[in-house]
PDB file of C-alpha atoms in Angstrom:
ATOM      1  CA  UNK A   1     -17.904  -0.504  -7.334  1.00 45.00           C
ATOM      2  CA  UNK A   2     -20.721  -2.495  -8.831  1.00 43.00           C
ATOM      3  CA  UNK A   3     -21.398  -6.149  -9.470  1.00 40.00           C
ATOM      4  CA  UNK A   4     -20.687  -5.617 -13.151  1.00 40.00           C
ATOM      5  CA  UNK A   5     -17.081  -4.703 -12.352  1.00 42.00           C
ATOM      6  CA  UNK A   6     -16.357  -7.424  -9.827  1.00 44.00           C
ATOM      7  CA  UNK A   7     -17.321 -11.026  -9.246  1.00 48.00           C
ATOM      8  CA  UNK A   8     -19.611 -10.762  -6.221  1.00 51.00           C
ATOM      9  CA  UNK A   9     -21.341 -13.566  -4.390  1.00 49.00           C
ATOM     10  CA  UNK A  10     -24.410 -12.816  -2.289  1.00 51.00           C
ATOM     11  CA  UNK A  11     -23.734 -15.981  -0.329  1.00 64.00           C
ATOM     12  CA  UNK A  12     -20.154 -16.672   0.702  1.00 78.00           C
ATOM     13  CA  UNK A  13     -19.578 -20.315   1.566  1.00 82.00           C
ATOM     14  CA  UNK A  14     -18.478 -21.528   4.970  1.00 85.00           C
ATOM     15  CA  UNK A  15     -15.456 -23.013   3.230  1.00 88.00           C
ATOM     16  CA  UNK A  16     -14.475 -19.556   1.995  1.00 87.00           C
ATOM     17  CA  UNK A  17     -14.952 -18.055   5.462  1.00 91.00           C
ATOM     18  CA  UNK A  18     -12.814 -20.836   6.937  1.00 92.00           C
ATOM     19  CA  UNK A  19     -10.134 -20.100   4.347  1.00 90.00           C
ATOM     20  CA  UNK A  20     -10.157 -16.415   5.291  1.00 90.00           C
ATOM     21  CA  UNK A  21      -9.962 -17.275   8.982  1.00 92.00           C
ATOM     22  CA  UNK A  22      -7.011 -19.574   8.292  1.00 92.00           C
ATOM     23  CA  UNK A  23      -5.216 -16.788   6.425  1.00 89.00           C
ATOM     24  CA  UNK A  24      -5.661 -14.546   9.463  1.00 91.00           C
ATOM     25  CA  UNK A  25      -3.485 -16.734  11.700  1.00 88.00           C
ATOM     26  CA  UNK A  26      -0.273 -14.912  10.793  1.00 88.00           C
ATOM     27  CA  UNK A  27      -1.812 -11.800   9.267  1.00 92.00           C
ATOM     28  CA  UNK A  28      -0.973  -9.329  12.045  1.00 91.00           C
ATOM     29  CA  UNK A  29       2.529 -10.786  12.201  1.00 90.00           C
ATOM     30  CA  UNK A  30       3.018 -10.255   8.475  1.00 90.00           C
ATOM     31  CA  UNK A  31       1.729  -6.677   8.699  1.00 93.00           C
ATOM     32  CA  UNK A  32       4.082  -5.832  11.573  1.00 93.00           C
ATOM     33  CA  UNK A  33       7.061  -7.387   9.769  1.00 91.00           C
ATOM     34  CA  UNK A  34       6.225  -5.508   6.574  1.00 90.00           C
ATOM     35  CA  UNK A  35       5.868  -2.176   8.395  1.00 93.00           C
ATOM     36  CA  UNK A  36       9.156  -2.729  10.204  1.00 92.00           C
ATOM     37  CA  UNK A  37      10.890  -3.863   7.027  1.00 89.00           C
ATOM     38  CA  UNK A  38       9.842  -0.742   5.103  1.00 90.00           C
ATOM     39  CA  UNK A  39      10.944   1.467   8.003  1.00 91.00           C
ATOM     40  CA  UNK A  40      14.381  -0.161   8.035  1.00 88.00           C
ATOM     41  CA  UNK A  41      14.861  -0.155   4.262  1.00 84.00           C
ATOM     42  CA  UNK A  42      13.825   3.499   3.977  1.00 84.00           C
ATOM     43  CA  UNK A  43      16.084   4.439   6.881  1.00 83.00           C
ATOM     44  CA  UNK A  44      13.217   5.902   8.920  1.00 88.00           C
ATOM     45  CA  UNK A  45      13.967   6.392  12.601  1.00 90.00           C
ATOM     46  CA  UNK A  46      11.068   6.422  15.035  1.00 91.00           C
ATOM     47  CA  UNK A  47      11.942   9.987  16.022  1.00 91.00           C
ATOM     48  CA  UNK A  48      11.491  10.936  12.362  1.00 90.00           C
ATOM     49  CA  UNK A  49       8.130   9.155  12.175  1.00 93.00           C
ATOM     50  CA  UNK A  50       7.028  10.980  15.326  1.00 93.00           C
ATOM     51  CA  UNK A  51       7.679  14.260  13.513  1.00 93.00           C
ATOM     52  CA  UNK A  52       5.633  13.112  10.508  1.00 95.00           C
ATOM     53  CA  UNK A  53       2.559  12.202  12.567  1.00 96.00           C
ATOM     54  CA  UNK A  54       0.517  14.026  15.158  1.00 95.00           C
ATOM     55  CA  UNK A  55      -2.022  12.232  17.308  1.00 92.00           C
ATOM     56  CA  UNK A  56       0.126   9.196  18.099  1.00 92.00           C
ATOM     57  CA  UNK A  57       3.091   8.455  20.348  1.00 88.00           C
ATOM     58  CA  UNK A  58       6.294   6.954  19.008  1.00 86.00           C
ATOM     59  CA  UNK A  59       6.021   4.070  21.463  1.00 91.00           C
ATOM     60  CA  UNK A  60       2.626   3.184  20.012  1.00 93.00           C
ATOM     61  CA  UNK A  61       4.103   3.002  16.520  1.00 93.00           C
ATOM     62  CA  UNK A  62       6.863   0.779  17.868  1.00 93.00           C
ATOM     63  CA  UNK A  63       4.299  -1.583  19.347  1.00 94.00           C
ATOM     64  CA  UNK A  64       2.450  -1.856  16.048  1.00 95.00           C
ATOM     65  CA  UNK A  65       5.709  -2.894  14.370  1.00 94.00           C
ATOM     66  CA  UNK A  66       6.679  -5.349  17.093  1.00 92.00           C
ATOM     67  CA  UNK A  67       5.936  -8.931  16.104  1.00 89.00           C
ATOM     68  CA  UNK A  68       4.841  -9.965  19.588  1.00 89.00           C
ATOM     69  CA  UNK A  69       2.286  -7.151  19.976  1.00 89.00           C
ATOM     70  CA  UNK A  70      -0.979  -9.063  20.521  1.00 86.00           C
ATOM     71  CA  UNK A  71      -3.564  -6.398  19.637  1.00 86.00           C
ATOM     72  CA  UNK A  72      -4.817  -5.319  16.233  1.00 89.00           C
ATOM     73  CA  UNK A  73      -3.055  -2.926  13.894  1.00 94.00           C
ATOM     74  CA  UNK A  74      -5.700  -0.276  13.082  1.00 96.00           C
ATOM     75  CA  UNK A  75      -6.694   0.041   9.448  1.00 97.00           C
ATOM     76  CA  UNK A  76      -6.229   3.811   9.357  1.00 97.00           C
ATOM     77  CA  UNK A  77      -2.745   3.571  10.896  1.00 97.00           C
ATOM     78  CA  UNK A  78      -1.529   1.205   8.186  1.00 96.00           C
ATOM     79  CA  UNK A  79      -3.203   3.387   5.541  1.00 97.00           C
ATOM     80  CA  UNK A  80      -1.499   6.517   6.890  1.00 98.00           C
ATOM     81  CA  UNK A  81       1.839   4.706   7.146  1.00 96.00           C
ATOM     82  CA  UNK A  82       1.504   3.545   3.544  1.00 94.00           C
ATOM     83  CA  UNK A  83       0.994   7.186   2.534  1.00 95.00           C
ATOM     84  CA  UNK A  84       4.004   8.434   4.481  1.00 94.00           C
ATOM     85  CA  UNK A  85       6.219   5.734   2.973  1.00 92.00           C
ATOM     86  CA  UNK A  86       4.525   5.848  -0.462  1.00 90.00           C
ATOM     87  CA  UNK A  87       4.221   2.070  -0.508  1.00 87.00           C
ATOM     88  CA  UNK A  88       0.949   0.547  -1.807  1.00 85.00           C
ATOM     89  CA  UNK A  89      -1.212  -0.438   1.139  1.00 86.00           C
ATOM     90  CA  UNK A  90      -1.792  -3.936  -0.204  1.00 83.00           C
ATOM     91  CA  UNK A  91       1.957  -4.534   0.044  1.00 82.00           C
ATOM     92  CA  UNK A  92       1.614  -4.614   3.828  1.00 86.00           C
ATOM     93  CA  UNK A  93      -0.829  -7.508   3.580  1.00 82.00           C
ATOM     94  CA  UNK A  94       2.082  -9.858   2.871  1.00 71.00           C
ATOM     95  CA  UNK A  95       5.344 -10.433   4.696  1.00 60.00           C
ATOM     96  CA  UNK A  96       7.796  -8.237   2.813  1.00 57.00           C
ATOM     97  CA  UNK A  97      10.548  -9.405   5.129  1.00 53.00           C
ATOM     98  CA  UNK A  98      10.197 -12.850   3.554  1.00 50.00           C
ATOM     99  CA  UNK A  99      10.007 -11.293   0.079  1.00 50.00           C
ATOM    100  CA  UNK A 100       6.664 -12.909  -0.770  1.00 44.00           C
ATOM    101  CA  UNK A 101       5.428  -9.743  -2.423  1.00 44.00           C
ATOM    102  CA  UNK A 102       8.574  -9.449  -4.564  1.00 50.00           C
ATOM    103  CA  UNK A 103       8.934 -13.139  -5.306  1.00 49.00           C
ATOM    104  CA  UNK A 104      11.982 -14.136  -7.327  1.00 52.00           C
ATOM    105  CA  UNK A 105      13.865 -10.845  -6.905  1.00 59.00           C
ATOM    106  CA  UNK A 106      17.157 -10.480  -5.084  1.00 66.00           C
ATOM    107  CA  UNK A 107      17.492  -8.280  -2.026  1.00 71.00           C
ATOM    108  CA  UNK A 108      18.929  -5.325  -3.977  1.00 66.00           C
ATOM    109  CA  UNK A 109      15.838  -5.070  -6.157  1.00 70.00           C
ATOM    110  CA  UNK A 110      13.521  -5.556  -3.197  1.00 74.00           C
ATOM    111  CA  UNK A 111      15.177  -2.627  -1.438  1.00 73.00           C
ATOM    112  CA  UNK A 112      14.799  -0.468  -4.529  1.00 73.00           C
ATOM    113  CA  UNK A 113      11.114  -1.276  -4.915  1.00 77.00           C
ATOM    114  CA  UNK A 114      10.511  -0.480  -1.271  1.00 78.00           C
ATOM    115  CA  UNK A 115      11.807   3.038  -1.862  1.00 78.00           C
ATOM    116  CA  UNK A 116      10.890   4.362  -5.290  1.00 83.00           C
ATOM    117  CA  UNK A 117       7.354   5.468  -4.438  1.00 85.00           C
ATOM    118  CA  UNK A 118       8.715   8.371  -2.405  1.00 84.00           C
ATOM    119  CA  UNK A 119      10.820   9.755  -5.238  1.00 87.00           C
ATOM    120  CA  UNK A 120       9.520  12.586  -7.417  1.00 88.00           C
ATOM    121  CA  UNK A 121       9.149  11.448 -11.017  1.00 90.00           C
ATOM    122  CA  UNK A 122      11.899  13.781 -12.221  1.00 92.00           C
ATOM    123  CA  UNK A 123      14.333  12.252  -9.736  1.00 92.00           C
ATOM    124  CA  UNK A 124      13.419   8.693 -10.706  1.00 93.00           C
ATOM    125  CA  UNK A 125      13.826   9.599 -14.386  1.00 94.00           C
ATOM    126  CA  UNK A 126      17.313  10.909 -13.608  1.00 95.00           C
ATOM    127  CA  UNK A 127      18.104   7.691 -11.747  1.00 95.00           C
ATOM    128  CA  UNK A 128      17.000   5.586 -14.722  1.00 96.00           C
ATOM    129  CA  UNK A 129      19.002   7.829 -17.069  1.00 97.00           C
ATOM    130  CA  UNK A 130      22.103   7.201 -14.946  1.00 97.00           C
ATOM    131  CA  UNK A 131      21.636   3.472 -15.394  1.00 97.00           C
ATOM    132  CA  UNK A 132      21.129   3.909 -19.137  1.00 97.00           C
ATOM    133  CA  UNK A 133      24.453   5.736 -19.335  1.00 97.00           C
ATOM    134  CA  UNK A 134      26.156   2.734 -17.720  1.00 97.00           C
ATOM    135  CA  UNK A 135      24.927   0.074 -20.148  1.00 96.00           C
ATOM    136  CA  UNK A 136      25.810  -0.572 -23.783  1.00 96.00           C
ATOM    137  CA  UNK A 137      23.830   0.809 -26.705  1.00 96.00           C
ATOM    138  CA  UNK A 138      22.009  -2.441 -27.463  1.00 97.00           C
ATOM    139  CA  UNK A 139      20.870  -2.893 -23.871  1.00 97.00           C
ATOM    140  CA  UNK A 140      19.872   0.769 -23.667  1.00 97.00           C
ATOM    141  CA  UNK A 141      17.688   0.491 -26.787  1.00 97.00           C
ATOM    142  CA  UNK A 142      16.075  -2.661 -25.406  1.00 97.00           C
ATOM    143  CA  UNK A 143      15.260  -0.843 -22.179  1.00 97.00           C
ATOM    144  CA  UNK A 144      13.803   2.172 -23.991  1.00 97.00           C
ATOM    145  CA  UNK A 145      11.647  -0.142 -26.118  1.00 97.00           C
ATOM    146  CA  UNK A 146      10.475  -1.925 -22.977  1.00 96.00           C
ATOM    147  CA  UNK A 147       9.623   1.418 -21.367  1.00 96.00           C
ATOM    148  CA  UNK A 148       7.694   2.611 -24.409  1.00 96.00           C
ATOM    149  CA  UNK A 149       5.559  -0.544 -24.488  1.00 95.00           C
ATOM    150  CA  UNK A 150       4.959  -0.480 -20.735  1.00 92.00           C
ATOM    151  CA  UNK A 151       3.906   3.166 -20.674  1.00 90.00           C
ATOM    152  CA  UNK A 152       1.636   2.711 -23.686  1.00 90.00           C
ATOM    153  CA  UNK A 153      -0.188   0.003 -21.736  1.00 87.00           C
ATOM    154  CA  UNK A 154      -0.311   1.527 -18.240  1.00 82.00           C
ATOM    155  CA  UNK A 155       0.395   5.220 -18.764  1.00 82.00           C
ATOM    156  CA  UNK A 156       3.460   7.380 -18.266  1.00 84.00           C
ATOM    157  CA  UNK A 157       5.058   8.228 -14.956  1.00 81.00           C
ATOM    158  CA  UNK A 158       3.449  11.625 -14.509  1.00 79.00           C
ATOM    159  CA  UNK A 159       4.592  13.738 -11.600  1.00 81.00           C
ATOM    160  CA  UNK A 160       2.684  12.796  -8.460  1.00 83.00           C
ATOM    161  CA  UNK A 161       4.447  15.039  -5.954  1.00 84.00           C
ATOM    162  CA  UNK A 162       1.173  16.936  -5.428  1.00 88.00           C
ATOM    163  CA  UNK A 163      -0.203  13.706  -3.951  1.00 90.00           C
ATOM    164  CA  UNK A 164       2.555  13.348  -1.356  1.00 91.00           C
ATOM    165  CA  UNK A 165       1.382  13.390   2.275  1.00 95.00           C
ATOM    166  CA  UNK A 166       1.548  16.610   4.296  1.00 96.00           C
ATOM    167  CA  UNK A 167       4.735  17.238   6.269  1.00 94.00           C
ATOM    168  CA  UNK A 168       2.778  16.452   9.430  1.00 97.00           C
ATOM    169  CA  UNK A 169      -0.190  14.104   9.093  1.00 98.00           C
ATOM    170  CA  UNK A 170      -2.844  14.574  11.774  1.00 98.00           C
ATOM    171  CA  UNK A 171      -3.916  11.006  12.517  1.00 97.00           C
ATOM    172  CA  UNK A 172      -7.000  12.075  14.438  1.00 97.00           C
ATOM    173  CA  UNK A 173      -8.376  14.004  11.464  1.00 98.00           C
ATOM    174  CA  UNK A 174      -7.183  11.315   9.062  1.00 98.00           C
ATOM    175  CA  UNK A 175      -9.036   8.632  11.043  1.00 98.00           C
ATOM    176  CA  UNK A 176     -12.270  10.648  10.998  1.00 98.00           C
ATOM    177  CA  UNK A 177     -11.987  11.240   7.253  1.00 98.00           C
ATOM    178  CA  UNK A 178     -10.911   7.677   6.454  1.00 98.00           C
ATOM    179  CA  UNK A 179     -13.553   5.801   8.450  1.00 98.00           C
ATOM    180  CA  UNK A 180     -16.283   8.196   7.312  1.00 98.00           C
ATOM    181  CA  UNK A 181     -15.414   7.390   3.707  1.00 98.00           C
ATOM    182  CA  UNK A 182     -15.267   3.663   4.447  1.00 98.00           C
ATOM    183  CA  UNK A 183     -18.676   3.844   6.147  1.00 98.00           C
ATOM    184  CA  UNK A 184     -20.331   5.506   3.153  1.00 98.00           C
ATOM    185  CA  UNK A 185     -18.591   3.358   0.552  1.00 96.00           C
ATOM    186  CA  UNK A 186     -19.018  -0.004   2.267  1.00 97.00           C
ATOM    187  CA  UNK A 187     -22.747   0.588   2.733  1.00 97.00           C
ATOM    188  CA  UNK A 188     -23.064   1.548  -0.927  1.00 96.00           C
ATOM    189  CA  UNK A 189     -21.076  -1.546  -1.883  1.00 95.00           C
ATOM    190  CA  UNK A 190     -23.343  -3.786   0.211  1.00 95.00           C
ATOM    191  CA  UNK A 191     -26.556  -2.303  -1.172  1.00 95.00           C
ATOM    192  CA  UNK A 192     -25.428  -2.288  -4.812  1.00 92.00           C
ATOM    193  CA  UNK A 193     -24.521  -5.957  -4.584  1.00 91.00           C
ATOM    194  CA  UNK A 194     -27.559  -7.018  -2.518  1.00 92.00           C
ATOM    195  CA  UNK A 195     -25.394  -8.288   0.316  1.00 93.00           C
ATOM    196  CA  UNK A 196     -26.831  -8.796   3.779  1.00 93.00           C
ATOM    197  CA  UNK A 197     -25.275  -7.400   6.937  1.00 95.00           C
ATOM    198  CA  UNK A 198     -24.804 -11.004   8.056  1.00 93.00           C
ATOM    199  CA  UNK A 199     -22.774 -11.803   4.944  1.00 93.00           C
ATOM    200  CA  UNK A 200     -20.681  -8.649   5.243  1.00 95.00           C
ATOM    201  CA  UNK A 201     -19.930  -9.234   8.915  1.00 96.00           C
ATOM    202  CA  UNK A 202     -18.928 -12.865   8.295  1.00 94.00           C
ATOM    203  CA  UNK A 203     -16.621 -11.990   5.424  1.00 95.00           C
ATOM    204  CA  UNK A 204     -14.994  -9.127   7.332  1.00 96.00           C
ATOM    205  CA  UNK A 205     -14.684 -11.170  10.520  1.00 95.00           C
ATOM    206  CA  UNK A 206     -16.808  -8.754  12.559  1.00 96.00           C
ATOM    207  CA  UNK A 207     -19.845  -9.162  14.769  1.00 96.00           C
ATOM    208  CA  UNK A 208     -23.067  -7.688  13.386  1.00 96.00           C
ATOM    209  CA  UNK A 209     -22.834  -4.946  16.011  1.00 96.00           C
ATOM    210  CA  UNK A 210     -19.272  -4.051  14.974  1.00 97.00           C
ATOM    211  CA  UNK A 211     -20.221  -4.122  11.311  1.00 97.00           C
ATOM    212  CA  UNK A 212     -23.105  -1.732  11.967  1.00 97.00           C
ATOM    213  CA  UNK A 213     -20.573   0.617  13.567  1.00 98.00           C
ATOM    214  CA  UNK A 214     -18.435   0.335  10.433  1.00 98.00           C
ATOM    215  CA  UNK A 215     -21.336   1.677   8.336  1.00 98.00           C
ATOM    216  CA  UNK A 216     -21.910   4.625  10.679  1.00 98.00           C
ATOM    217  CA  UNK A 217     -20.315   7.727   9.085  1.00 97.00           C
ATOM    218  CA  UNK A 218     -21.025   9.902  12.118  1.00 96.00           C
ATOM    219  CA  UNK A 219     -18.991   7.931  14.632  1.00 94.00           C
ATOM    220  CA  UNK A 220     -15.296   7.167  14.277  1.00 95.00           C
ATOM    221  CA  UNK A 221     -14.535   3.609  15.342  1.00 95.00           C
ATOM    222  CA  UNK A 222     -11.144   2.022  14.763  1.00 96.00           C
ATOM    223  CA  UNK A 223     -11.106  -1.299  12.921  1.00 97.00           C
ATOM    224  CA  UNK A 224      -8.368  -3.876  12.320  1.00 96.00           C
ATOM    225  CA  UNK A 225      -6.399  -3.705   9.098  1.00 95.00           C
ATOM    226  CA  UNK A 226      -7.491  -7.275   8.420  1.00 95.00           C
ATOM    227  CA  UNK A 227     -10.898  -6.091   7.169  1.00 96.00           C
ATOM    228  CA  UNK A 228      -9.192  -4.455   4.190  1.00 93.00           C
ATOM    229  CA  UNK A 229      -7.638  -7.768   3.240  1.00 92.00           C
ATOM    230  CA  UNK A 230     -10.756  -9.798   3.941  1.00 94.00           C
ATOM    231  CA  UNK A 231     -13.058  -7.618   1.827  1.00 93.00           C
ATOM    232  CA  UNK A 232     -10.729  -7.978  -1.160  1.00 90.00           C
ATOM    233  CA  UNK A 233     -10.218 -11.720  -0.749  1.00 89.00           C
ATOM    234  CA  UNK A 234     -13.758 -12.564   0.290  1.00 90.00           C
ATOM    235  CA  UNK A 235     -15.422 -10.733  -2.592  1.00 90.00           C
ATOM    236  CA  UNK A 236     -12.564 -11.239  -5.059  1.00 86.00           C
ATOM    237  CA  UNK A 237     -11.994  -7.525  -5.622  1.00 85.00           C
ATOM    238  CA  UNK A 238      -8.978  -6.359  -7.577  1.00 78.00           C
ATOM    239  CA  UNK A 239      -8.883  -3.000  -5.787  1.00 78.00           C
ATOM    240  CA  UNK A 240     -10.172  -1.289  -2.682  1.00 80.00           C
ATOM    241  CA  UNK A 241      -9.686   2.254  -3.977  1.00 86.00           C
ATOM    242  CA  UNK A 242     -13.415   3.073  -3.980  1.00 89.00           C
ATOM    243  CA  UNK A 243     -13.554   2.784  -0.209  1.00 94.00           C
ATOM    244  CA  UNK A 244     -11.571   6.045   0.095  1.00 95.00           C
ATOM    245  CA  UNK A 245     -13.596   7.916  -2.528  1.00 95.00           C
ATOM    246  CA  UNK A 246     -15.508   9.962   0.063  1.00 97.00           C
ATOM    247  CA  UNK A 247     -12.452  11.431   1.797  1.00 97.00           C
ATOM    248  CA  UNK A 248     -12.857  15.213   2.070  1.00 97.00           C
ATOM    249  CA  UNK A 249      -9.992  16.407   4.269  1.00 97.00           C
ATOM    250  CA  UNK A 250      -7.358  14.318   2.506  1.00 98.00           C
ATOM    251  CA  UNK A 251      -8.559  13.848  -1.095  1.00 96.00           C
ATOM    252  CA  UNK A 252      -4.927  13.446  -2.185  1.00 96.00           C
ATOM    253  CA  UNK A 253      -4.830  10.090  -0.422  1.00 96.00           C
ATOM    254  CA  UNK A 254      -7.682   8.803  -2.570  1.00 95.00           C
ATOM    255  CA  UNK A 255      -6.253  10.329  -5.744  1.00 92.00           C
ATOM    256  CA  UNK A 256      -2.957   8.587  -5.069  1.00 91.00           C
ATOM    257  CA  UNK A 257      -4.784   5.280  -4.748  1.00 88.00           C
ATOM    258  CA  UNK A 258      -6.496   5.958  -8.083  1.00 84.00           C
ATOM    259  CA  UNK A 259      -3.139   6.202  -9.859  1.00 81.00           C
ATOM    260  CA  UNK A 260      -1.557   3.372  -7.896  1.00 74.00           C
ATOM    261  CA  UNK A 261      -1.056   1.467 -11.150  1.00 69.00           C
ATOM    262  CA  UNK A 262       1.713   3.966 -11.914  1.00 76.00           C
ATOM    263  CA  UNK A 263       3.548   2.390  -8.982  1.00 78.00           C
ATOM    264  CA  UNK A 264       3.568  -0.772 -11.088  1.00 79.00           C
ATOM    265  CA  UNK A 265       5.225   1.161 -13.924  1.00 87.00           C
ATOM    266  CA  UNK A 266       7.844   2.536 -11.531  1.00 88.00           C
ATOM    267  CA  UNK A 267       8.576  -0.925 -10.167  1.00 85.00           C
ATOM    268  CA  UNK A 268       8.806  -2.599 -13.568  1.00 88.00           C
ATOM    269  CA  UNK A 269      11.081   0.110 -14.995  1.00 93.00           C
ATOM    270  CA  UNK A 270      13.362   0.036 -11.976  1.00 90.00           C
ATOM    271  CA  UNK A 271      13.599  -3.756 -12.063  1.00 87.00           C
ATOM    272  CA  UNK A 272      14.232  -3.799 -15.805  1.00 91.00           C
ATOM    273  CA  UNK A 273      16.934  -1.113 -15.614  1.00 93.00           C
ATOM    274  CA  UNK A 274      18.744  -2.568 -12.606  1.00 90.00           C
ATOM    275  CA  UNK A 275      18.774  -6.108 -13.963  1.00 88.00           C
ATOM    276  CA  UNK A 276      20.857  -4.895 -16.921  1.00 93.00           C
ATOM    277  CA  UNK A 277      23.715  -4.007 -14.584  1.00 92.00           C
ATOM    278  CA  UNK A 278      26.340  -6.298 -13.148  1.00 90.00           C
ATOM    279  CA  UNK A 279      25.913  -7.331  -9.532  1.00 86.00           C
ATOM    280  CA  UNK A 280      28.448  -4.818  -8.198  1.00 90.00           C
ATOM    281  CA  UNK A 281      27.041  -1.944 -10.266  1.00 92.00           C
ATOM    282  CA  UNK A 282      23.492  -2.855  -9.278  1.00 89.00           C
ATOM    283  CA  UNK A 283      24.398  -2.815  -5.604  1.00 86.00           C
ATOM    284  CA  UNK A 284      26.019   0.604  -5.998  1.00 91.00           C
ATOM    285  CA  UNK A 285      22.990   2.041  -7.779  1.00 90.00           C
ATOM    286  CA  UNK A 286      20.614   0.776  -5.105  1.00 85.00           C
ATOM    287  CA  UNK A 287      22.785   2.536  -2.514  1.00 85.00           C
ATOM    288  CA  UNK A 288      22.559   5.732  -4.563  1.00 90.00           C
ATOM    289  CA  UNK A 289      18.789   5.341  -4.743  1.00 86.00           C
ATOM    290  CA  UNK A 290      18.535   4.993  -0.978  1.00 79.00           C
ATOM    291  CA  UNK A 291      20.777   8.047  -0.499  1.00 84.00           C
ATOM    292  CA  UNK A 292      18.471  10.025  -2.809  1.00 84.00           C
ATOM    293  CA  UNK A 293      15.535   8.979  -0.673  1.00 77.00           C
ATOM    294  CA  UNK A 294      17.071  10.605   2.396  1.00 76.00           C
ATOM    295  CA  UNK A 295      16.187  13.931   0.785  1.00 81.00           C
ATOM    296  CA  UNK A 296      12.490  13.028   0.659  1.00 78.00           C
ATOM    297  CA  UNK A 297      11.893  11.565   4.115  1.00 67.00           C
TER     298      UNK A 297
END
C-alpha cells in the first residue's frame, strides 16, 4: 500500500483529528448494533456462536453486542465475527440497524444483503435462477444483461467456499496471526509513506506507547476496532486489505478480503433480481433465502 495508490498526508490537520474524534462518539454503539443486527437477521443463537469460536465465552460475545457495554470491541473479534458471518468488516463500521449502510433499500433487501455472503456461489445462482423463473421474459432479459455488464466490470461470482472460516475458529490463534500481520503491515505503511509515529498515533487515537505496541509483531496486544475505521478515514484509504497480508495461520481470511469486491457483485445482483418481484413475492423469496442460510450456519 504505497503513496502512489492512496492519497496520503504526512501531516494530518487538527481539524481532521477533531473530525475523527467526533465520529467516535457513537462508534462503539454502531458496531454493537451492527453485530447484533447481523446475528438476528442470520438467525444465529449465542449457543451456536459459542460452538463456532474457541477462546471466548458466550457471555463475552453478548457483552460486545450489548449497546450499554462501556469497553472497547476488540479489532480481532469484529474481524473474526465478520468472517463467521461472511459480512464485509467495513459494514460493521456503520449502524446497520438504522440501515445507513444500505441506504434507500427496504427491510427485505437489507435482510437479503446481510445473508448472501454465507451462501456458496452455486446456491446463490440457484436462488437467482428461481427469481428469473418468476418474472416475465422482458424483465428476465434485462436482468441477464445487467448481470453480464456487472460481471464484465467486477468479475464473475466464482466459488469462494474454500475461503469460508473453519468450523471452529480459535480466537487465540487468530488474534496472534491477525495482530502480527497488522504490526508488520502498519509499520511498512508508515515507512513507505514517511509518516511519523506521532502522526500515526494521533490518527489512530492511540498514545505513542500503545502505537509502538501495535507495531510489535512479537507481542499480541488487543486494540479497539476503531483503529480500523480511523486508519481508513484519516488517510483516505479505499481498503484495509493489505493489513492482513501477513497472516500465516489463516491466509484464507486475507484471500477473502482480496476478493471482497465480489461481495459487491452478489449484493447488486440480489438487489436487482429481488426488485423485479412484487412486494409479496419479494418477501417470500427473502424468507427462502434465510431458510437456505440455515444450512450454512
